[in-house]
PDB file of C-alpha atoms in Angstrom:
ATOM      1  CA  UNK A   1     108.595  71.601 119.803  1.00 47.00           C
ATOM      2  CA  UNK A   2     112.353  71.745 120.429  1.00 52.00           C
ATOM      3  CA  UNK A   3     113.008  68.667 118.499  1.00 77.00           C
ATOM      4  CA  UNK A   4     109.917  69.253 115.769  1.00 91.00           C
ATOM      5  CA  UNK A   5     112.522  72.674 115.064  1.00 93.00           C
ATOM      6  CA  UNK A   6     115.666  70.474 114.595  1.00 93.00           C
ATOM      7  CA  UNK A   7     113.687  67.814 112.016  1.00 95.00           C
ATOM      8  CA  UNK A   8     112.040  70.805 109.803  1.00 96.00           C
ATOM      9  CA  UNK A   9     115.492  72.354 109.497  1.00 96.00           C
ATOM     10  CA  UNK A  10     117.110  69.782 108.239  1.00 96.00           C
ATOM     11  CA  UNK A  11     114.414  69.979 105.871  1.00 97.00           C
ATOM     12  CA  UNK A  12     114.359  72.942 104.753  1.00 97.00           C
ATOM     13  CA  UNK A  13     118.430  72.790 103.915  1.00 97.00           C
ATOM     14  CA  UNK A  14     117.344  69.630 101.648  1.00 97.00           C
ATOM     15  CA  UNK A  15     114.858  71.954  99.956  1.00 97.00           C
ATOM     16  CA  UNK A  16     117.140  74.590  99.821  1.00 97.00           C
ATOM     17  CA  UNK A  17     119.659  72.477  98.466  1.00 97.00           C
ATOM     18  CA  UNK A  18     117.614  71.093  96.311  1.00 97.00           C
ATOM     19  CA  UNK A  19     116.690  74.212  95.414  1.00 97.00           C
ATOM     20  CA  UNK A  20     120.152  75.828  94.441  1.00 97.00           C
ATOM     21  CA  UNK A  21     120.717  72.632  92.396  1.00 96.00           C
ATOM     22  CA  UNK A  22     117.669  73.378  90.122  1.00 96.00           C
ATOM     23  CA  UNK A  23     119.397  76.752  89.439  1.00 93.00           C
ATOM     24  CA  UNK A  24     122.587  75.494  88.583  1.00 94.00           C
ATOM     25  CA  UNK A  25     124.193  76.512  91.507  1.00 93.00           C
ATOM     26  CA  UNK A  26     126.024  74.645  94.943  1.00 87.00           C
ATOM     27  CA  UNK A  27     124.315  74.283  97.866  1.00 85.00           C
ATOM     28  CA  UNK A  28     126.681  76.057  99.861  1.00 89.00           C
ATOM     29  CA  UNK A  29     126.038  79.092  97.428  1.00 92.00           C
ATOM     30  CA  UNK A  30     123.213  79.550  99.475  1.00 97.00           C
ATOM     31  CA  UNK A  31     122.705  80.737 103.112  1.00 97.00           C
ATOM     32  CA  UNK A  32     119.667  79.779 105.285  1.00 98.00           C
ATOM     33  CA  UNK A  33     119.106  82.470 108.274  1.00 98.00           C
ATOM     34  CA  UNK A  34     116.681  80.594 110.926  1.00 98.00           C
ATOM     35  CA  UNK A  35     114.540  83.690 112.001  1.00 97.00           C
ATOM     36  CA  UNK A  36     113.368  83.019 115.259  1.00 93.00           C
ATOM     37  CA  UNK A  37     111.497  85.693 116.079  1.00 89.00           C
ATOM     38  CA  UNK A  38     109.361  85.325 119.235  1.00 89.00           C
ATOM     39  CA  UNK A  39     111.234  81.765 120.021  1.00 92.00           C
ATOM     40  CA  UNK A  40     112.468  81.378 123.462  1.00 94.00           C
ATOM     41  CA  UNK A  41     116.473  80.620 123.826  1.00 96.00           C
ATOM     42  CA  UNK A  42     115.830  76.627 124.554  1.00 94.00           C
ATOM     43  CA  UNK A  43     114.503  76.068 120.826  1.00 94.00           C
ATOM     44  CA  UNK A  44     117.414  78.415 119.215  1.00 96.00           C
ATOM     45  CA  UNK A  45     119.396  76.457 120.823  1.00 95.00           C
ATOM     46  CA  UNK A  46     118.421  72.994 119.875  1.00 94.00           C
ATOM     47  CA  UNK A  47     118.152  74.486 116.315  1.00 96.00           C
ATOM     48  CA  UNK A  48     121.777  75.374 117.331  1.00 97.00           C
ATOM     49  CA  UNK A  49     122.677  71.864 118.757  1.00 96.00           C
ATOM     50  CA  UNK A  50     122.259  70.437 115.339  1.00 96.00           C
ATOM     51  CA  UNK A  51     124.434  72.319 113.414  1.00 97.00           C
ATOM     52  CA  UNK A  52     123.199  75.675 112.019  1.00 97.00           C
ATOM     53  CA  UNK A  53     125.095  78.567 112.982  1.00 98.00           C
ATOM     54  CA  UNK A  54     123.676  81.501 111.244  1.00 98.00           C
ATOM     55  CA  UNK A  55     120.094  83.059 112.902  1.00 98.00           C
ATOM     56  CA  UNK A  56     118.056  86.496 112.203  1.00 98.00           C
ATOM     57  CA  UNK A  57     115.858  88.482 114.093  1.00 97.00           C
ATOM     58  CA  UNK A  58     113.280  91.317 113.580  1.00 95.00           C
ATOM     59  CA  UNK A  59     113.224  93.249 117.450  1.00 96.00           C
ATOM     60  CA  UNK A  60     116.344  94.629 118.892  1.00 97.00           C
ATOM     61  CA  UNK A  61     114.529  93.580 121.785  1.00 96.00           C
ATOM     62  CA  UNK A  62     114.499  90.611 121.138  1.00 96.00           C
ATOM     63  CA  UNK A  63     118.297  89.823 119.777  1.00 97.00           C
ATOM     64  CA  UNK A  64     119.820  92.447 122.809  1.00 97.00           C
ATOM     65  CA  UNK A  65     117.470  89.403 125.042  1.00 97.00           C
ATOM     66  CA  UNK A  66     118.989  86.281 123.089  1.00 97.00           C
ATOM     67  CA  UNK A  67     122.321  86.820 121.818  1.00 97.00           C
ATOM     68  CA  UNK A  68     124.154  86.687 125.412  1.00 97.00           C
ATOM     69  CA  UNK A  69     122.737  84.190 126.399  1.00 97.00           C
ATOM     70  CA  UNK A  70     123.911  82.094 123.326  1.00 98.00           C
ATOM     71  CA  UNK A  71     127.420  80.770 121.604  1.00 98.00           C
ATOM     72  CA  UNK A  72     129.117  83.786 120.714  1.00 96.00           C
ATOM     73  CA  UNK A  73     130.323  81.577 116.975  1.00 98.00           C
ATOM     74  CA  UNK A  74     126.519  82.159 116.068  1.00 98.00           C
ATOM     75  CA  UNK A  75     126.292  84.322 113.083  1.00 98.00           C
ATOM     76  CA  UNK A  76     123.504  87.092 114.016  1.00 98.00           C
ATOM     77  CA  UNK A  77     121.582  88.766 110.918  1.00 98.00           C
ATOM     78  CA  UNK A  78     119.285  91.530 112.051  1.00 98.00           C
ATOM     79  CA  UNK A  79     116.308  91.703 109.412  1.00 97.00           C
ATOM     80  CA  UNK A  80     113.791  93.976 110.713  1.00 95.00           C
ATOM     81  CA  UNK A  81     112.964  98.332 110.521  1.00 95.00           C
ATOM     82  CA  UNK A  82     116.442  99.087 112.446  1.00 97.00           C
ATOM     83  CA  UNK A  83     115.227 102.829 114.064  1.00 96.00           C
ATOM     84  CA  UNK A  84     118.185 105.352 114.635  1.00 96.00           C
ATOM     85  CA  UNK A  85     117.880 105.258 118.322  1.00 97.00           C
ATOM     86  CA  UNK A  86     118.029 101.596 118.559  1.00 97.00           C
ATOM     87  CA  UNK A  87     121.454 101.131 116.901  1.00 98.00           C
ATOM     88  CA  UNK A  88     123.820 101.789 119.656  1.00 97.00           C
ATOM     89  CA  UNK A  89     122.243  98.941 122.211  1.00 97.00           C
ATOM     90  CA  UNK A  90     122.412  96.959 119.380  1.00 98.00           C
ATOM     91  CA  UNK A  91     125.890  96.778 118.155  1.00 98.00           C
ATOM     92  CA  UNK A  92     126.784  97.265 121.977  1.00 96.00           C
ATOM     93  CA  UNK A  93     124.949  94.078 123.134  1.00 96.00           C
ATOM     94  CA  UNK A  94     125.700  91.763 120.280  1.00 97.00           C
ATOM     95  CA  UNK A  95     129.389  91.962 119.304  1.00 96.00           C
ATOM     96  CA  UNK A  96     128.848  88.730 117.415  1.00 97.00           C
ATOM     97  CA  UNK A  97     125.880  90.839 114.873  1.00 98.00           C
ATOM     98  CA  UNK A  98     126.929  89.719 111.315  1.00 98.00           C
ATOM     99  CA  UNK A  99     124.865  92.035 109.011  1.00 98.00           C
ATOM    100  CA  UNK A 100     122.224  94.148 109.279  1.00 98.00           C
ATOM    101  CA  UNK A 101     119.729  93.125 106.350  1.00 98.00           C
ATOM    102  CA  UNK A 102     117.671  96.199 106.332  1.00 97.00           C
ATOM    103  CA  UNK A 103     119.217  99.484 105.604  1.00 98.00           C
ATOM    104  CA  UNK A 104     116.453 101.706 103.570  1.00 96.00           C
ATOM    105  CA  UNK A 105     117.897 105.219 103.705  1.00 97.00           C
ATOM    106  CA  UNK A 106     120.872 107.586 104.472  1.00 98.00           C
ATOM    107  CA  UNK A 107     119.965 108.035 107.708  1.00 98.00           C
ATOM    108  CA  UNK A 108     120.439 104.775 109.087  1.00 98.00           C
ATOM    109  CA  UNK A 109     123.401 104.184 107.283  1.00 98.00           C
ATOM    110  CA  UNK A 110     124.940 106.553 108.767  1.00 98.00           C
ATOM    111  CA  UNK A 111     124.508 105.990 112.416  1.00 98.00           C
ATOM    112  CA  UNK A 112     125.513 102.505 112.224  1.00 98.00           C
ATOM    113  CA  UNK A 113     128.271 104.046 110.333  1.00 98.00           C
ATOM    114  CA  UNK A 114     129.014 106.260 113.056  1.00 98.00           C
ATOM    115  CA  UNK A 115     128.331 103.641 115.623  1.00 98.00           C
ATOM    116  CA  UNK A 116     130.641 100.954 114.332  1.00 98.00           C
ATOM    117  CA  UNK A 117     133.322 103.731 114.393  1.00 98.00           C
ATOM    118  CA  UNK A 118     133.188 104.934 118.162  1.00 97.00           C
ATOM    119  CA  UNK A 119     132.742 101.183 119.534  1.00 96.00           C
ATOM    120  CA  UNK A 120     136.084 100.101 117.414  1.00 94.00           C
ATOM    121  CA  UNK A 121     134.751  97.146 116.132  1.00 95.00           C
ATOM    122  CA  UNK A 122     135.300  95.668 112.759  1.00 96.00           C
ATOM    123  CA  UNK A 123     133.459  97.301 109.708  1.00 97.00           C
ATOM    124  CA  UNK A 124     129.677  95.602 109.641  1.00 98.00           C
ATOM    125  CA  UNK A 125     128.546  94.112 106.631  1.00 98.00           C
ATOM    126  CA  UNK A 126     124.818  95.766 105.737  1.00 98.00           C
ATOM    127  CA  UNK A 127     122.536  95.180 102.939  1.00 98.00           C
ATOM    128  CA  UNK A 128     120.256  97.625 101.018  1.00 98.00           C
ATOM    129  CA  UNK A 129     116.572  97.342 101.368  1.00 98.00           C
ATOM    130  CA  UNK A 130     114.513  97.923  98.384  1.00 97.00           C
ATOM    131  CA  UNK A 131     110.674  97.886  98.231  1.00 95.00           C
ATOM    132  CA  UNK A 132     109.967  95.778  95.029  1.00 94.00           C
ATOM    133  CA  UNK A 133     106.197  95.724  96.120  1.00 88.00           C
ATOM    134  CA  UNK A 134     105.461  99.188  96.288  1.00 86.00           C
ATOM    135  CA  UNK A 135     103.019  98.504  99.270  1.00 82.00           C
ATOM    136  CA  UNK A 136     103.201 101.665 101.973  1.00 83.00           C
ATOM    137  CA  UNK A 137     103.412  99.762 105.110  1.00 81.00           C
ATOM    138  CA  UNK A 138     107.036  98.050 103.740  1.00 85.00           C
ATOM    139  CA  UNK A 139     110.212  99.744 104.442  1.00 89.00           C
ATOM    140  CA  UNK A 140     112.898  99.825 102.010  1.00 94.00           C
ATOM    141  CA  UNK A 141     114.314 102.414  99.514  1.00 96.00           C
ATOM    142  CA  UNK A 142     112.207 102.644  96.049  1.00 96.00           C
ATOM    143  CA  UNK A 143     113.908 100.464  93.136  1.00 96.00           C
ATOM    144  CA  UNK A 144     115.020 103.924  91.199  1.00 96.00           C
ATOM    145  CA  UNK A 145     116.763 105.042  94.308  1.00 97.00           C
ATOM    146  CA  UNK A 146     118.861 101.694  94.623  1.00 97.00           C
ATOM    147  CA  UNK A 147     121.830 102.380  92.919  1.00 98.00           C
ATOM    148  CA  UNK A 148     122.050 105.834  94.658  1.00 98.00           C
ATOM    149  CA  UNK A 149     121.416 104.746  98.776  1.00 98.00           C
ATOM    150  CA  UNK A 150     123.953 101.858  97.270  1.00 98.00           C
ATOM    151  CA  UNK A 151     126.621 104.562  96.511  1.00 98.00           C
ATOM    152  CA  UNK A 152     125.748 106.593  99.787  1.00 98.00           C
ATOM    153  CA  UNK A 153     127.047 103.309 101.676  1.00 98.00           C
ATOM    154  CA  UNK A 154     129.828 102.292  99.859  1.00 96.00           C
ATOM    155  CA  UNK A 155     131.505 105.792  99.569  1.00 96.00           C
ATOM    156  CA  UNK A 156     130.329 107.621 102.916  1.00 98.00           C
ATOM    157  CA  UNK A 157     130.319 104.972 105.199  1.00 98.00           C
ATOM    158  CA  UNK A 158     133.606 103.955 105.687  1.00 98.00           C
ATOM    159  CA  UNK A 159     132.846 101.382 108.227  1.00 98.00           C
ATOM    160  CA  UNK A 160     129.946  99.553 106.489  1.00 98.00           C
ATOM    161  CA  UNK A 161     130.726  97.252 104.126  1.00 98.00           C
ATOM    162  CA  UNK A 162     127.685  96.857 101.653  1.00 98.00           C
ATOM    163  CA  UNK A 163     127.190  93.345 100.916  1.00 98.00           C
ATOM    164  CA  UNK A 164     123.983  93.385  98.573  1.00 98.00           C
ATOM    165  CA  UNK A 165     120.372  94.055  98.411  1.00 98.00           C
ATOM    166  CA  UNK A 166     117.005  92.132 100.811  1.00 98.00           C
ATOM    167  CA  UNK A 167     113.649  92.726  99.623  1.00 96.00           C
ATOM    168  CA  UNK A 168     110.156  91.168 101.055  1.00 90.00           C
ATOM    169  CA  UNK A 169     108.073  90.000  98.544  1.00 76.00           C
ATOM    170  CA  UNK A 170     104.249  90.372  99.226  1.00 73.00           C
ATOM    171  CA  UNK A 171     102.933  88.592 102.177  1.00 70.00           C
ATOM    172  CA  UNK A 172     100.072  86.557 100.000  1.00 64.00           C
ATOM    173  CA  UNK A 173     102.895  85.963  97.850  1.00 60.00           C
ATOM    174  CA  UNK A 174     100.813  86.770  94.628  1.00 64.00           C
ATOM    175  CA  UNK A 175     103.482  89.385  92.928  1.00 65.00           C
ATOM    176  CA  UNK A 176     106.466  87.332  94.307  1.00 78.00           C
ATOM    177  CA  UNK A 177     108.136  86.232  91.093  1.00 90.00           C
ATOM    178  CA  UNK A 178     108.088  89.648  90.143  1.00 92.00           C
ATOM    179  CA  UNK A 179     108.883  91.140  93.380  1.00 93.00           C
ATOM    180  CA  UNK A 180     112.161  88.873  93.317  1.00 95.00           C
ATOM    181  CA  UNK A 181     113.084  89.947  89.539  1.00 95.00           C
ATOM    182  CA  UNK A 182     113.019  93.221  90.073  1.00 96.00           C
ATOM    183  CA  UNK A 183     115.491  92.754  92.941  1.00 97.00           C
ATOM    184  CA  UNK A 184     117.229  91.104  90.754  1.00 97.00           C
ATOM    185  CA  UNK A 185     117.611  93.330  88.331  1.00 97.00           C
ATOM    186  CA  UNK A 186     118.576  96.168  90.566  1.00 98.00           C
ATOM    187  CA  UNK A 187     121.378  94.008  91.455  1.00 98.00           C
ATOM    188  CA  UNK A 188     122.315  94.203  87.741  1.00 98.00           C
ATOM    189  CA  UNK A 189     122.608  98.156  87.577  1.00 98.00           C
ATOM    190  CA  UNK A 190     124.521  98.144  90.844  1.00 98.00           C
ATOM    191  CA  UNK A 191     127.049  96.185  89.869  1.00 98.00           C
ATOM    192  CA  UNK A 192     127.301  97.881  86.816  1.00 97.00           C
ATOM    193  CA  UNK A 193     127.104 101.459  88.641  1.00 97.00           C
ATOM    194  CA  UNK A 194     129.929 100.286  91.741  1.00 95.00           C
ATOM    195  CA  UNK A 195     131.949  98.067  88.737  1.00 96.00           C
ATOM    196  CA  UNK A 196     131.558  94.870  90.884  1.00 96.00           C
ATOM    197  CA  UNK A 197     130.436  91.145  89.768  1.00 96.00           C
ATOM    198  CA  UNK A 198     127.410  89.801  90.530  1.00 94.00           C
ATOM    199  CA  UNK A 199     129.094  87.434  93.029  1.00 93.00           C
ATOM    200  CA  UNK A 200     130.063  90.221  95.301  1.00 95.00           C
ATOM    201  CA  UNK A 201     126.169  91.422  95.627  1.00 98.00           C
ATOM    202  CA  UNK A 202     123.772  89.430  97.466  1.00 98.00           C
ATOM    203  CA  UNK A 203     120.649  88.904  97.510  1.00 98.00           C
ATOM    204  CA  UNK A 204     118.585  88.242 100.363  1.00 98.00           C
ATOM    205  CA  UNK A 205     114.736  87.570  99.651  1.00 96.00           C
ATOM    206  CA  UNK A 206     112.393  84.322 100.235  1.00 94.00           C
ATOM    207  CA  UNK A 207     110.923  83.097 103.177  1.00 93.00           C
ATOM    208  CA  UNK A 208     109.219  80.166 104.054  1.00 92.00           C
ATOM    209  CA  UNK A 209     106.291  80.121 101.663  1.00 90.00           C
ATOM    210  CA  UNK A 210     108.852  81.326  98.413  1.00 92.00           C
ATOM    211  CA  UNK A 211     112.379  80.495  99.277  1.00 94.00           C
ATOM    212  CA  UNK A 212     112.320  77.531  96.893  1.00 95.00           C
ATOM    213  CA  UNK A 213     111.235  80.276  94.357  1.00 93.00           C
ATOM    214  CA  UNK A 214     113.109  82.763  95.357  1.00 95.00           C
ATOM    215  CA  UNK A 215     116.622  80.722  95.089  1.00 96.00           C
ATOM    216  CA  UNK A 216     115.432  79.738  91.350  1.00 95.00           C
ATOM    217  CA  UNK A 217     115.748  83.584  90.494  1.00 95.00           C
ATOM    218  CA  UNK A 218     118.750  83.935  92.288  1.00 96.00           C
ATOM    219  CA  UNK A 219     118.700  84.242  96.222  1.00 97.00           C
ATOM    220  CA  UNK A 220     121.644  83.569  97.949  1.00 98.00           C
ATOM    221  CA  UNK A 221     120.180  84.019 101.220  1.00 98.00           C
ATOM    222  CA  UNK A 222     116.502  83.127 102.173  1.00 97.00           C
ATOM    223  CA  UNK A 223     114.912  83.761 105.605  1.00 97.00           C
ATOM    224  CA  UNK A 224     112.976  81.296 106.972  1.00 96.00           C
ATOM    225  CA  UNK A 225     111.423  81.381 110.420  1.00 95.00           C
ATOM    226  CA  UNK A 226     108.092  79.530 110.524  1.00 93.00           C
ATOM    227  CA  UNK A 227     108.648  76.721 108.580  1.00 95.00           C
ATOM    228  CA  UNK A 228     111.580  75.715 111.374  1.00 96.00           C
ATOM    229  CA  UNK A 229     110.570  77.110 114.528  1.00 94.00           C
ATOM    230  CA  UNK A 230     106.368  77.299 114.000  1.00 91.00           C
ATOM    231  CA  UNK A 231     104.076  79.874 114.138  1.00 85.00           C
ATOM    232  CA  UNK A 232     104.967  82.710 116.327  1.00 80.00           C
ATOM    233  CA  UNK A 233     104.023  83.095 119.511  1.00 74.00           C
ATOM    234  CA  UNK A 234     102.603  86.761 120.114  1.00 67.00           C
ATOM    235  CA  UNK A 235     102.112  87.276 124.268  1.00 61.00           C
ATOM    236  CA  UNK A 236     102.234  90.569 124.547  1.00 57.00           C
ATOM    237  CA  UNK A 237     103.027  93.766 121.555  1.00 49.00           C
ATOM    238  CA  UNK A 238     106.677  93.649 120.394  1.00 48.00           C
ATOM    239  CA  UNK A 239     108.102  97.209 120.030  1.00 50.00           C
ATOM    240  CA  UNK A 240     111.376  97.420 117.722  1.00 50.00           C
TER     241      UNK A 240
END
């Protein structure tokens, strides 16, 4: 397994490469996050071992778990629902966390806001979710609230520093394309809105069964978990 996770991530950099290059753009203008969510230590490591530095995860659980026991140079994303009461043994237990992916309202901006302050350490990059699906059971601040939980961040939280936008397209992938466009275009009005280039707003969506897709509209970072490290491994109920 450990060495099946090493060989499929080295493919999917080709493909991403590849990828980047069919959009006109360098490889290196896009960032793959190895999600290895439900993965024991001994495969993120080997994944590690061969060169990639920059992993996600959906628990805190999970990432409070992993991260110590792990080179402190890797770059930690946190993807998943991030609930209020979870932030402090977060940031506390992973002073190597990179960005948080998945801010979806004021609330949450603003503990990690207030968190980042009273531990002293340096401001944490974030990104705005936004539900391009519509479906119920996603998290993520509706497209016409965007610009708005955008400004909230970059104007009341003084020790965030908003980065760009993550969306998840539809699990059966049917309404991807469109899912990805419209984060696309909400990347368009808050630039516009905050007076900032394109460049200086990520985007964050594709996984393994889009990212190819997903960099052709524009992703600069994709998430891909699966496709490296298998199918997850479910032993008992995960709790954020």
């Amino acid at each position: 397994m450990e060495v099946a996770a090493a060989t499929a991530l080295r493919s999917v950099l080709y493909r991403a490469q590849q990828a980047a290059e069919r959009s006109g753009r360098l490889s290196d203008q896009v960032k793959v996050v190895a999600v290895s969510k439900t993965k024991p230590v001994s495969v993120i490591r080997q994944v590690y071992d061969a060169g990639h530095r920059c992993f996600g995860e959906n628990y805190v659980q999970e990432i409070v778990e992993k991260a110590p026991q792990l080179p402190d140079d890797i770059e930690w994303h946190f993807i998943g629902h991030l609930q209020s009461n979870k932030v402090k043994p977060l940031l506390a237990a992973v002073p190597n966390l990179f960005m948080v992916e998945s801010v979806d309202d004021e609330k949450i901006a603003n503990r990690l806001d207030n968190v980042v302050a009273s531990i002293g350490r340096e401001p944490l990059k974030v990104l705005v979710q936004v539900n391009t699906s519509g479906e119920e059971s996603k998290s993520g601040v509706e497209p016409s609230g965007c610009v708005e939980l955008v400004k909230h961040v970059k104007q009341g939280c003084p020790n965030l520093e908003f980065s760009g936008l993550m969306t998840i397209g539809m699990l059966d992938y049917t309404s991807t394309p469109e899912n990805f466009r419209t984060l696309s275009k909400c990347r368009v009005e808050v630039c516009k809105a905050l007076g900032i280039t394109e460049e200086q707003c990520e985007l964050s969506m594709g996984m393994s069964g889009d990212f190819e897709q997903a960099i052709e509209i524009g992703s600069t970072i994709v998430r891909i978990g699966s496709t490296i490290f298998g199918a997850r491994e479910y032993p008992k109920k995960q709790g954020n």
